[in-house]
Structures are given as structure tokens and as C-alpha cells.
């Protein structure tokens, strides 16, 4: 009886490990494909956009490479993105890729958006540098809210 109980425990542990291993393998294999698909969609609007390698694997960072923009332009642009009917597809792709947040960058301003949030943060160069340093020193899976006011999408 004790041997069967031990086998059941070993089997349960193996099931958990196997599920974890399969989940990680899917993320590793799907990650580059998902990233490429997201970037293709972004490049329809911003042809020079590129993915930025980030020290955190749970952050998707895309730079549009637009430099002469205003905060109002960035706010309006990201509001339109959040209102797009395909936002759910972006969220699903980010979830498959293991992402929890999106950094959408313009040279003078970055947008920080947490997956499925109704609002977002606009970070100027100084706020971005402060946030970036703190974020890099935070555990994966833990996300910091920046010390700036939250922005609501435009109607």
C-alpha cells in the first residue's frame, strides 16, 4: 500500500513537472513567432519599428523610432491602439509570449501599458530612465507602477 501511495505521489509530481516543461517549451518555441507577428502588425503603422531586447522576459518593448512627436500625439496614438478591435488578439499574443507589459517607445516618450489595462502611462525621458533602472532590479513577474499619473485613453 505504501509503495502504491509513493508511486501516486511520484506520478503527480511528474504530471506537474511535465506540464511545466511543456508550457515552457511552448513559450520558447512560440516566443519568436509571436514577437514577429506582433512586430509585423506594428510595422504596418510604423514601418521603422523594431523590437528592443529587454533584460526582462516578461516585458515586450517596441520602439517606433519616431523622434519629433508630442505627448499629445503619443497619447492619441496609443488611445487609438487600445480602441482597435484587434486589441484582444494583441493581448492573446502577449499572453502566449509570456508578456505582462508593453513598452511602446517614441524617442522622447515611452508608453507603459500593463496587459489588458484600460489605462496607460506616458513616461518622458527622465521618468523612463528612473523607471527603467528600478524595473531592471525587480524580480521577473513583479511589475512596478511608475511614479507618474495614469493616462486614460481618449474617446
Coordinates of N, CA, C and O in Angstrom, one line a residue, residues 84-144:
X84 N -8.6 49.7 -30.9 CA -8.7 48.9 -32.1 C -9.3 47.6 -31.7 O -9.1 47.0 -30.7
X85 N -10.2 47.1 -32.6 CA -10.9 45.8 -32.4 C -9.9 44.6 -32.2 O -10.3 43.6 -31.6
X86 N -8.7 44.7 -32.7 CA -7.8 43.6 -32.7 C -6.9 43.7 -31.4 O -6.0 42.9 -31.2
X87 N -7.3 44.5 -30.4 CA -6.5 44.6 -29.2 C -6.6 43.3 -28.4 O -5.6 42.9 -27.8
X88 N -7.7 42.6 -28.5 CA -7.8 41.2 -27.9 C -6.8 40.3 -28.5 O -6.2 39.5 -27.7
X89 N -6.6 40.3 -29.8 CA -5.6 39.5 -30.4 C -4.2 39.8 -29.9 O -3.4 38.9 -29.7
X90 N -3.9 41.1 -29.8 CA -2.6 41.5 -29.2 C -2.4 41.0 -27.8 O -1.4 40.5 -27.5
X91 N -3.5 41.1 -27.0 CA -3.4 40.6 -25.6 C -3.2 39.1 -25.6 O -2.3 38.6 -24.9
X92 N -3.9 38.3 -26.5 CA -3.6 36.9 -26.5 C -2.2 36.6 -27.0 O -1.6 35.7 -26.4
X93 N -1.7 37.3 -28.0 CA -0.4 37.0 -28.4 C 0.6 37.3 -27.3 O 1.6 36.6 -27.1
X94 N 0.4 38.4 -26.6 CA 1.3 38.8 -25.5 C 1.3 37.7 -24.4 O 2.3 37.3 -23.8
X95 N 0.1 37.2 -24.1 CA 0.0 36.1 -23.1 C 0.7 34.9 -23.5 O 1.4 34.3 -22.8
X96 N 0.6 34.5 -24.8 CA 1.3 33.3 -25.3 C 2.8 33.5 -25.2 O 3.5 32.6 -24.9
X97 N 3.2 34.8 -25.5 CA 4.6 35.1 -25.4 C 5.2 35.3 -24.0 O 6.3 35.4 -23.8
X98 N 4.2 35.2 -23.0 CA 4.7 35.3 -21.6 C 4.9 36.8 -21.1 O 5.5 37.0 -20.1
X99 N 4.3 37.7 -21.9 CA 4.5 39.1 -21.5 C 3.4 39.6 -20.6 O 2.3 39.2 -20.7
X100 N 3.8 40.5 -19.7 CA 2.9 41.1 -18.8 C 2.7 42.6 -19.0 O 1.8 43.2 -18.5
X101 N 3.6 43.2 -19.8 CA 3.5 44.6 -20.1 C 4.2 44.9 -21.4 O 5.0 44.2 -21.9
X102 N 3.7 46.1 -22.0 CA 4.2 46.6 -23.2 C 4.9 47.9 -23.0 O 4.2 48.8 -22.4
X103 N 6.1 48.1 -23.5 CA 6.7 49.4 -23.6 C 6.7 49.8 -25.0 O 7.3 49.1 -25.9
X104 N 6.0 50.8 -25.4 CA 5.8 51.3 -26.7 C 6.5 52.6 -26.8 O 6.0 53.6 -26.3
X105 N 7.6 52.6 -27.5 CA 8.5 53.8 -27.4 C 8.5 54.7 -28.6 O 8.5 54.3 -29.8
X106 N 8.6 56.0 -28.3 CA 8.9 57.0 -29.2 C 10.2 57.6 -28.6 O 10.4 57.5 -27.4
X107 N 11.0 58.3 -29.4 CA 12.3 58.7 -28.8 C 12.1 59.6 -27.5 O 12.7 59.3 -26.5
X108 N 11.2 60.6 -27.5 CA 11.1 61.4 -26.3 C 10.2 60.9 -25.3 O 10.2 61.3 -24.1
X109 N 9.3 60.0 -25.6 CA 8.2 59.5 -24.7 C 8.1 58.0 -24.9 O 8.1 57.5 -26.0
X110 N 7.8 57.3 -23.7 CA 7.5 55.9 -23.8 C 6.1 55.7 -23.2 O 5.7 56.4 -22.3
X111 N 5.4 54.7 -23.8 CA 4.1 54.3 -23.2 C 4.3 53.0 -22.5 O 5.0 52.1 -23.0
X112 N 3.9 53.0 -21.3 CA 3.9 51.7 -20.5 C 2.5 51.3 -20.3 O 1.6 52.0 -19.8
X113 N 2.2 50.1 -20.8 CA 0.8 49.5 -20.7 C 0.9 48.1 -20.1 O 1.7 47.3 -20.6
X114 N 0.1 47.9 -19.1 CA 0.0 46.6 -18.5 C -1.1 45.8 -19.2 O -2.1 46.3 -19.5
X115 N -0.8 44.6 -19.5 CA -1.7 43.7 -20.3 C -3.1 43.8 -19.8 O -3.4 43.7 -18.6
X116 N -4.0 44.1 -20.7 CA -5.5 44.2 -20.5 C -5.9 45.4 -19.7 O -7.1 45.5 -19.3
X117 N -5.0 46.3 -19.3 CA -5.4 47.5 -18.6 C -6.2 48.5 -19.5 O -5.9 48.5 -20.7
X118 N -7.0 49.2 -18.9 CA -7.8 50.2 -19.6 C -7.1 51.6 -19.7 O -7.5 52.4 -20.5
X119 N -6.0 51.7 -19.0 CA -5.2 52.9 -19.0 C -3.7 52.6 -19.2 O -3.4 51.5 -19.4
X120 N -2.9 53.7 -19.3 CA -1.5 53.5 -19.6 C -0.8 54.7 -19.0 O -1.3 55.6 -18.5
X121 N 0.6 54.6 -19.1 CA 1.4 55.6 -18.5 C 2.3 56.2 -19.6 O 2.8 55.5 -20.4
X122 N 2.4 57.5 -19.6 CA 3.4 58.2 -20.5 C 4.6 58.6 -19.7 O 4.5 59.3 -18.7
X123 N 5.7 58.2 -20.1 CA 7.0 58.4 -19.4 C 7.9 59.3 -20.3 O 8.3 58.8 -21.4
X124 N 8.2 60.5 -19.8 CA 9.2 61.3 -20.5 C 10.6 60.7 -20.3 O 10.7 59.7 -19.6
X125 N 11.6 61.3 -20.9 CA 13.0 60.7 -20.8 C 13.4 60.5 -19.4 O 14.0 59.4 -19.1
X126 N 13.2 61.5 -18.5 CA 13.7 61.3 -17.2 C 12.9 60.3 -16.4 O 13.5 59.4 -15.7
X127 N 11.6 60.3 -16.5 CA 10.7 59.3 -15.9 C 11.1 57.9 -16.4 O 11.1 56.9 -15.6
X128 N 11.4 57.8 -17.7 CA 11.7 56.5 -18.3 C 13.0 56.0 -17.7 O 13.1 54.8 -17.3
X129 N 14.0 56.8 -17.6 CA 15.3 56.4 -17.0 C 15.2 55.9 -15.6 O 15.7 54.9 -15.2
X130 N 14.4 56.6 -14.8 CA 14.2 56.2 -13.4 C 13.4 54.9 -13.3 O 13.8 54.0 -12.5
X131 N 12.4 54.8 -14.1 CA 11.6 53.6 -14.1 C 12.4 52.4 -14.6 O 12.3 51.3 -14.0
X132 N 13.1 52.6 -15.7 CA 13.9 51.5 -16.3 C 14.9 51.0 -15.3 O 15.0 49.7 -15.2
X133 N 15.6 51.8 -14.6 CA 16.6 51.3 -13.6 C 15.9 50.5 -12.5 O 16.4 49.5 -12.1
X134 N 14.7 51.0 -12.0 CA 14.0 50.2 -11.0 C 13.5 48.9 -11.5 O 13.5 47.9 -10.8
X135 N 12.9 48.9 -12.7 CA 12.3 47.7 -13.3 C 13.4 46.6 -13.5 O 13.1 45.5 -13.2
X136 N 14.6 47.0 -13.9 CA 15.6 46.0 -14.2 C 16.1 45.4 -12.9 O 16.6 44.3 -12.9
X137 N 15.9 46.0 -11.8 CA 16.3 45.4 -10.5 C 15.1 44.8 -9.7 O 15.2 44.6 -8.5
X138 N 14.0 44.5 -10.4 CA 12.8 43.9 -9.8 C 12.7 42.5 -10.3 O 13.0 42.2 -11.5
X139 N 12.2 41.6 -9.5 CA 12.0 40.2 -9.9 C 11.1 40.1 -11.1 O 10.2 40.9 -11.3
X140 N 11.4 39.1 -11.9 CA 10.6 38.8 -13.1 C 9.2 38.4 -12.5 O 9.1 37.8 -11.5
X141 N 8.2 38.9 -13.2 CA 6.8 38.6 -12.7 C 6.2 39.8 -11.8 O 5.0 39.9 -11.7
X142 N 7.1 40.5 -11.2 CA 6.7 41.7 -10.4 C 6.8 42.9 -11.3 O 7.9 43.1 -11.8
X143 N 5.8 43.7 -11.4 CA 5.9 44.9 -12.2 C 5.6 46.1 -11.3 O 4.8 46.1 -10.4
X144 N 6.4 47.1 -11.6 CA 6.3 48.3 -10.8 C 5.4 49.3 -11.5 O 5.4 49.5 -12.8

